[in-house]
Coordinates of C-alpha atoms and ligand atoms in Angstrom, one line a residue:
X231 CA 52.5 320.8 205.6
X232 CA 52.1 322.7 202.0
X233 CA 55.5 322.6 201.6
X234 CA 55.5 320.0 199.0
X235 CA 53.2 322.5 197.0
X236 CA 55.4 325.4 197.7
X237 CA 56.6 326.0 193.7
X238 CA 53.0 324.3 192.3
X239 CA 52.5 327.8 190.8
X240 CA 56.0 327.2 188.5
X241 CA 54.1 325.0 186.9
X242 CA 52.0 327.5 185.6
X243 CA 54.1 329.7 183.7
X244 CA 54.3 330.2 180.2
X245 CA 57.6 328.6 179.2
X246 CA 59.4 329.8 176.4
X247 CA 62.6 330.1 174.8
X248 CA 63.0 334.1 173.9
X249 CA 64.1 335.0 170.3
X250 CA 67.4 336.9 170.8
X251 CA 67.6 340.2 169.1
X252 CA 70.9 341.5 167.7
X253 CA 73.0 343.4 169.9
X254 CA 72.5 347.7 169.9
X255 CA 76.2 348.7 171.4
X256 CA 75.9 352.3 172.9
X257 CA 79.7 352.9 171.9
X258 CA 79.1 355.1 168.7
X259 CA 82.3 354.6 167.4
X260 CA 81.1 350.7 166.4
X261 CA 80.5 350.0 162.9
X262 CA 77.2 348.3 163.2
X263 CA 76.6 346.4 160.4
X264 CA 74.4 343.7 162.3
X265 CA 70.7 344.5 162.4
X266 CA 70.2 345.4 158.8
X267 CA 69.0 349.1 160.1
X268 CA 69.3 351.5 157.4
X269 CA 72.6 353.8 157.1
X270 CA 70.6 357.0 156.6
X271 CA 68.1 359.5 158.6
X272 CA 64.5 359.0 157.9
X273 CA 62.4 361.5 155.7
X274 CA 63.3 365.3 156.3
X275 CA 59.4 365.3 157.2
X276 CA 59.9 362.9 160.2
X277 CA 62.1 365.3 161.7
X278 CA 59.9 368.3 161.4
X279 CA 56.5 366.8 162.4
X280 CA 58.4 365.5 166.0
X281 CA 60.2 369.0 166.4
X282 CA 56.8 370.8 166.1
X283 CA 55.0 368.3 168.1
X284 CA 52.0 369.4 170.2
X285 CA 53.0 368.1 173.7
X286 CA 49.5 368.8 175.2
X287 CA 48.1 366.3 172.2
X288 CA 49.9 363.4 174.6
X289 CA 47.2 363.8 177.0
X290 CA 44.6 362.3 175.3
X291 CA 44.9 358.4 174.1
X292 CA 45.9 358.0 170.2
X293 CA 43.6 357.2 167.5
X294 CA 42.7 353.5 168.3
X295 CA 42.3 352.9 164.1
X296 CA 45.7 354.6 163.6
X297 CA 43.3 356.4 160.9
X298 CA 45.8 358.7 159.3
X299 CA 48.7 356.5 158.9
X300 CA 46.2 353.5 157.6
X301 CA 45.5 356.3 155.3
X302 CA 48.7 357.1 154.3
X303 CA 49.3 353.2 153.6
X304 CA 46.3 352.2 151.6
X305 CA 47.1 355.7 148.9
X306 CA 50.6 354.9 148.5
X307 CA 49.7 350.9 147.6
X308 CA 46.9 351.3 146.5
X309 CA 44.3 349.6 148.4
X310 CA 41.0 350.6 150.6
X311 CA 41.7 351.3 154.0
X312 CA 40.0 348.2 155.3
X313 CA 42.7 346.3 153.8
X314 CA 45.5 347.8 155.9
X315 CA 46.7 346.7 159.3
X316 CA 48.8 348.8 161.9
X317 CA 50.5 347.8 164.4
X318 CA 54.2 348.6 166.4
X319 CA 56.9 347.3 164.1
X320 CA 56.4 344.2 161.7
X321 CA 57.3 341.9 165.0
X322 CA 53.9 342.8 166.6
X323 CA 51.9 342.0 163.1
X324 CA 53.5 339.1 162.9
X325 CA 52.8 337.8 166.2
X326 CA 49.5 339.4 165.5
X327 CA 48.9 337.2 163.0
X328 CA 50.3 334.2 164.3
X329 CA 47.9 334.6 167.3
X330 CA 45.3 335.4 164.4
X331 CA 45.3 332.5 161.9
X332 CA 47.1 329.6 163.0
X333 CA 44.8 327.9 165.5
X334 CA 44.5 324.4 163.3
X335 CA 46.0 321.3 165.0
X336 CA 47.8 320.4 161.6
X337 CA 51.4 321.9 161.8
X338 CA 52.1 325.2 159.8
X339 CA 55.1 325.1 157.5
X340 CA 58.0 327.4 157.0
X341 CA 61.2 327.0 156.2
X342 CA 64.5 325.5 157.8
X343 CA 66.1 328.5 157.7
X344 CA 64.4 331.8 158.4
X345 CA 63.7 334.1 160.2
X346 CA 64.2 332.8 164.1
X347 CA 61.2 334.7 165.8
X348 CA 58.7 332.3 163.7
X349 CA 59.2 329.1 165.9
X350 CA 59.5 331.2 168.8
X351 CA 56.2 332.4 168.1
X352 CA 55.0 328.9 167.9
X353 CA 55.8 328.0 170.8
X354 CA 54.8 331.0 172.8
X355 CA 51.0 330.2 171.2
X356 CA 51.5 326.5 171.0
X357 CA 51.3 326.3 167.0
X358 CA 52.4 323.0 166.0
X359 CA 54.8 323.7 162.8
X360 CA 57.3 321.4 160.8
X361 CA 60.1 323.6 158.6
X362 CA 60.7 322.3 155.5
X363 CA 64.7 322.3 154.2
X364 CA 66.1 325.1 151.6
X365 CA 68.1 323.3 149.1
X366 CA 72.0 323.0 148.9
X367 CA 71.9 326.6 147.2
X368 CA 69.6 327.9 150.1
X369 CA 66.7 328.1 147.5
X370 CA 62.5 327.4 148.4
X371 CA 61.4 323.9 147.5
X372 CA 57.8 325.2 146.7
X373 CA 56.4 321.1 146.2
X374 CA 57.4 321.2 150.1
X375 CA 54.6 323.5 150.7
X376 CA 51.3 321.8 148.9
X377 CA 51.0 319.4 151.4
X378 CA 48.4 319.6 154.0
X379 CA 49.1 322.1 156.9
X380 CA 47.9 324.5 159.3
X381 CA 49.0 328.0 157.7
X382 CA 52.4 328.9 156.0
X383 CA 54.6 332.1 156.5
X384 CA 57.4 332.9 154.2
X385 CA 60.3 335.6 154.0
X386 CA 60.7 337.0 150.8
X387 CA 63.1 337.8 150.4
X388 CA 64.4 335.2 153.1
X389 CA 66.5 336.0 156.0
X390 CA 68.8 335.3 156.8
X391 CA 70.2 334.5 153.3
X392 CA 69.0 337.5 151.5
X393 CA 67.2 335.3 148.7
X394 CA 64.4 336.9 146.4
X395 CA 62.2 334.0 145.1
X396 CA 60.4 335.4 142.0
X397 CA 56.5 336.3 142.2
X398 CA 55.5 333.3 140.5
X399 CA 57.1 330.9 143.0
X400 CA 54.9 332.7 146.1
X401 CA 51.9 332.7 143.5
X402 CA 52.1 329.1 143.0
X403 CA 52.9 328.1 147.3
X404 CA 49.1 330.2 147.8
X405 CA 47.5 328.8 145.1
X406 CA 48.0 325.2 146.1
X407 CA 47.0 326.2 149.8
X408 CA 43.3 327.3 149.1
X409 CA 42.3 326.0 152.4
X410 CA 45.3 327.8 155.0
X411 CA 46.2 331.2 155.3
X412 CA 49.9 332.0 153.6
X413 CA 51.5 334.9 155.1
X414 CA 54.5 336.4 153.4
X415 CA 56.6 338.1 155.7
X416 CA 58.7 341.3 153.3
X417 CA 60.7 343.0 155.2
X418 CA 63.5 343.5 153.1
X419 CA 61.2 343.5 149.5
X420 CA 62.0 347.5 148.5
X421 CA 65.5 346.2 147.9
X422 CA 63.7 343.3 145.7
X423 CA 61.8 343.3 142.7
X424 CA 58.3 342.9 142.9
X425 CA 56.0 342.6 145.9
X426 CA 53.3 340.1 146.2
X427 CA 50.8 342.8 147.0
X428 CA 49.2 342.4 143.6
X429 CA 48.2 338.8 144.4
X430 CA 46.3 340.1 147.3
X431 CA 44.0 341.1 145.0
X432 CA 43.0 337.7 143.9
X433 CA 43.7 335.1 146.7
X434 CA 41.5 335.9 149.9
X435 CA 43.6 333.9 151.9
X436 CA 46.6 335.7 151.1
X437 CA 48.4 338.4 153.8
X438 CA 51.5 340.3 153.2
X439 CA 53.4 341.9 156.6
X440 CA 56.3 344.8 155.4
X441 CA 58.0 347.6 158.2
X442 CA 59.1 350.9 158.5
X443 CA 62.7 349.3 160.0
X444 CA 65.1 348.8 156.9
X445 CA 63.7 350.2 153.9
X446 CA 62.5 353.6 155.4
X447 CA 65.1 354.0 158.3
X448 CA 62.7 353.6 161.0
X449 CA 63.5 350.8 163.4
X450 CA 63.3 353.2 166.4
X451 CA 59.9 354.0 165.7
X452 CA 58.5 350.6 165.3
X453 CA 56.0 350.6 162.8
X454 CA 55.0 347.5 160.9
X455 CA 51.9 346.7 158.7
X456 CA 49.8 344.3 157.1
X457 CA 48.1 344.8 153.5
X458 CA 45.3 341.6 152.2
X459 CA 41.9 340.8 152.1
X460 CA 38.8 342.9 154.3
X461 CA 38.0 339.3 156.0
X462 CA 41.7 338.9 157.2
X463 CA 42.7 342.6 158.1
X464 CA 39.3 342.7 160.2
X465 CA 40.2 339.4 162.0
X466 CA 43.2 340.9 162.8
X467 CA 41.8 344.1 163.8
X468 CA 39.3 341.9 165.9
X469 CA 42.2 340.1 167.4
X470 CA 44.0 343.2 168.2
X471 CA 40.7 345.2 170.1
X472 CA 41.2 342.2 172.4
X473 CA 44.4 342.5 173.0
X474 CA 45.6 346.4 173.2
X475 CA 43.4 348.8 171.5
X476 CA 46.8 351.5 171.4
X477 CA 49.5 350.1 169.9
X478 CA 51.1 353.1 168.0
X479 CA 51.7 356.0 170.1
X480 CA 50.8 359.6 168.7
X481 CA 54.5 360.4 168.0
X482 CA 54.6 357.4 165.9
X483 CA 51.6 357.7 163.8
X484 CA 52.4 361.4 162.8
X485 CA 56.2 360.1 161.7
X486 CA 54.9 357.3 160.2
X487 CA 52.5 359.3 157.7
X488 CA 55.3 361.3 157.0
X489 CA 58.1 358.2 156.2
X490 CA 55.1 357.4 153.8
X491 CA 54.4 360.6 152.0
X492 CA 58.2 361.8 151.0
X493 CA 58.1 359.0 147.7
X494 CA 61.4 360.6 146.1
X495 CA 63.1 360.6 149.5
X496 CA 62.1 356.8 149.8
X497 CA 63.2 356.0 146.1
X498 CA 66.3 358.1 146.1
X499 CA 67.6 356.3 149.1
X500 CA 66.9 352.7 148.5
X501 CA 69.0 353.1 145.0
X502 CA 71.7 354.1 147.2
X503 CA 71.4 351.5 149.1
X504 CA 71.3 348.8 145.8
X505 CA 74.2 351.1 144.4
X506 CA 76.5 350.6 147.5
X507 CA 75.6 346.3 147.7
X508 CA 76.6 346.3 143.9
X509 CA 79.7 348.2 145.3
X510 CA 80.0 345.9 147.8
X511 CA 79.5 342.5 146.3
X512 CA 82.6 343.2 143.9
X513 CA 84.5 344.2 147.0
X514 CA 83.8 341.1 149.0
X515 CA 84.4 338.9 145.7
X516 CA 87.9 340.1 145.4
X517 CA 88.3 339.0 148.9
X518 CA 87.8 335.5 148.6
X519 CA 83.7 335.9 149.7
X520 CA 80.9 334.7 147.8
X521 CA 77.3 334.9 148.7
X522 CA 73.7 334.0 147.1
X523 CA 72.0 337.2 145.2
X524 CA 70.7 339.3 147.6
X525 CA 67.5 341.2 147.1
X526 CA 67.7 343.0 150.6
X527 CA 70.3 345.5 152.6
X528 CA 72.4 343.2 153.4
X529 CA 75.1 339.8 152.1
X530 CA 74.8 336.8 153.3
X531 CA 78.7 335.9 152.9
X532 CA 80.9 333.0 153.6
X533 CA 84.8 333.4 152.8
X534 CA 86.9 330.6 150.5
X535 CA 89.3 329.5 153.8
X536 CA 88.8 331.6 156.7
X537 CA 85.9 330.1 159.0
X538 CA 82.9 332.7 159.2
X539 CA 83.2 332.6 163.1
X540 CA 86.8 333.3 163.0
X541 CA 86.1 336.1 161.3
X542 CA 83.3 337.5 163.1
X543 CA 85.6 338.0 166.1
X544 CA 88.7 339.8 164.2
X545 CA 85.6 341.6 163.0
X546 CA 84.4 342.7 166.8
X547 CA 88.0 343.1 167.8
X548 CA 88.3 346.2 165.5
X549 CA 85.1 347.7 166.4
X550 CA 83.0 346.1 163.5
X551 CA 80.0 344.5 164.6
X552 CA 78.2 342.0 161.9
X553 CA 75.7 339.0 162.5
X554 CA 77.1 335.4 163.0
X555 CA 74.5 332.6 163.5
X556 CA 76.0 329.3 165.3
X557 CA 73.4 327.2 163.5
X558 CA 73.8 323.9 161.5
X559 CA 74.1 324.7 157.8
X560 CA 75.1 328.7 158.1
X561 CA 77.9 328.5 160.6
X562 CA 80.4 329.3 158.1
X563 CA 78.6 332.6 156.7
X564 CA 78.3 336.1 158.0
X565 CA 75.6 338.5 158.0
X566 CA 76.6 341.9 156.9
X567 CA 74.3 345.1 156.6
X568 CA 75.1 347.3 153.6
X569 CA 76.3 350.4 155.8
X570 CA 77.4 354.1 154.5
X571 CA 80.5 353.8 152.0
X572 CA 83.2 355.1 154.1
X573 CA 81.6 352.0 156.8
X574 CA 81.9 349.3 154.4
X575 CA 85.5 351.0 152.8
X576 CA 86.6 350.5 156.7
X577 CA 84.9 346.8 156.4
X578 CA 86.7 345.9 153.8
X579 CA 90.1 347.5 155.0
X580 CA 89.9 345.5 157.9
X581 CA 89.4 342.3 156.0
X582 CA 91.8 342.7 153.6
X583 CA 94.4 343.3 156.4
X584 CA 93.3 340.4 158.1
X585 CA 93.1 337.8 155.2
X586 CA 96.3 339.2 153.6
X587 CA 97.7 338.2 157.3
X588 CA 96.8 334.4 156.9
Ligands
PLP48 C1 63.6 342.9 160.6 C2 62.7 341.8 160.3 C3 61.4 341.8 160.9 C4 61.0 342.7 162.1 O1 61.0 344.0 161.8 P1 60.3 345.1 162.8 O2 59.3 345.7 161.9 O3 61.5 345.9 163.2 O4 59.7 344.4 163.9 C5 60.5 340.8 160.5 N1 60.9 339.9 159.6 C6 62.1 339.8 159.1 C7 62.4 338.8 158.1 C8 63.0 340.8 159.4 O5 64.3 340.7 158.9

């Protein structure tokens, strides 16, 4: 007799459609140039704090404030400790804040092309959102973002094109939303120019989200965190109390203060990094590539004849692994990580066997 109710309960799960994550290959003989990870070890200090760790310390529960590493953060930028916001990589702040500040029933805006997990995100928490096109050179529309919403979020620099949009651009996007919260997601900005942290300073309503994944070679860790205003970092810390009061794990709050504290270390390797994608740019131009600026760790590249996807497979076949997105407008470019030199020397060996082939 209840058989007709049998699967009523389906009807009561959360549907959604999972952001999919680059793939991490175990074969260590892949070139793996498709996560934008960082070529190099973290901070000599990282190593030594988890060699030395005091196992019996695991016992207890970590600090629920993630005091020392909020520490560490606010010195380095800055800013007073109730203005910083923990939590396990820049994906759980995000959704964090998501969760956090866009609960209007006007749609929040971000753009066409972005970073994928926002309108998964949306839909996991039901946020009603409308993206707003890039123009034919990939670039912001800012006008598209004065209009009435529900919250905006914002890459800078973008993903997956690798665009910085100057300071003044984000400047002007918060100051035309004086009634939304604007969240500008930089991940990549340490291979940019200037941060909008300073703006936090003067617009309330303003949050900015960075990682410890690219920029300080600790995706493995997960660390992510939030710097703005006392009234948004405590709705976020109120938000969180209700969700999971340990995120980071001991391990990764004593790593993290050390990724923060070793400033040369951090400085020495991001030029590197800058060095080797001025190395590489000229390399993929005499290839045939061409690509927007990038102001992050990796190019966002499309060749002059040979289709991106094409490409993407010879790529694979040779035990090179780079990012190909099968979405309308970007189907014909690649996403490639700046590696180590003697990765992107085999790169571009590869390519120019394979193009000089055609
Ligand atoms: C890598 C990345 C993130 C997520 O970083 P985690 O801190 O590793 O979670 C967030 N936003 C953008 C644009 C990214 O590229």
């Amino acid at each position: 007799m209840l058989r007709n109710n049998d699967n009523a309960w389906e009807s009561n799960i959360r549907k959604v459609t999972p952001y999919v994550p680059g793939e991490q290959p175990k074969d260590k003989a892949i070139i793996k140039l498709n996560t934008n990870e960082n070529p190099y070890p973290p901070a000599p200090g990282v190593q030594r704090v988890i060699k030395n760790m005091d196992i019996d310390s695991l016992r207890l529960y970590p600090d629920p404030s993630i005091g020392l590493l909020v520490d560490e953060l606010s010195k380095f930028y800055g800013v007073d400790k109730d203005q910083v916001f923990v939590g396990v990589g820049s994906d759980d702040v995000l959704a964090m804040a998501f969760l956090t500040f866009f609960n209007s029933d006007k749609p929040i805006l971000f753009p066409d092309i972005t970073y994928s997990f926002y309108p998964v995100w949306c839909e996991l928490y039901r946020i009603p959102y409308e993206t707003q096109p890039l123009d034919k050179e990939f670039r912001i529309v800012k006008e598209d973002y004065y209009k009435d919403n529900g919250g905006v979020v914002i890459a800078n620099p973008n993903a997956p094109t690798s665009i910085y949009e100057e300071n003044s651009t984000m400047e002007d996007i918060v100051a035309h939303n004086p009634g939304s919260i604007v969240i500008i997601d930089e991940a990549y900005i340490d291979f940019a120019k200037e941060s909008a942290l300073s703006l936090t300073k003067r617009y309330e309503n303003l949050i900015i989200v960075q990682t410890f994944s690219k920029s300080r070679s600790m995706a493995g860790m997960r660390i992510g965190y939030a710097i703005g205003s006392r009234k948004l970092i405590k709705a976020l810390n109120d938000v969180k109390y209700s969700f999971n009061s340990y995120t980071l794990n001991q391990t990764a709050i004593l790593a993290g203060v050390e990724g923060v504290k070793d400033k040369d270390y951090f400085t020495r390797k991001i030029e590197n990094i800058i060095d080797l994608r001025e190395y590489s740019e000229n390399a993929f131009k005499r290839l045939g590539f061409s690509f927007p600026q990038s102001g992050t760790n990796f190019l966002f590249v499309t060749h002059e004849f040979i289709p991106a996807k094409e490409l993407y497979e010879a790529l694979r076949k040779n035990n090179i692994y780079v990012r190909y997105f099968d979405l309308e407008r970007i189907n014909n470019y690649l996403r490639i990580t700046i590696g180590t030199k003697e990765e992107m020397d085999k790169l571009f060996e590869i390519l120019e066997a394979y193009i000089d082939d055609k």
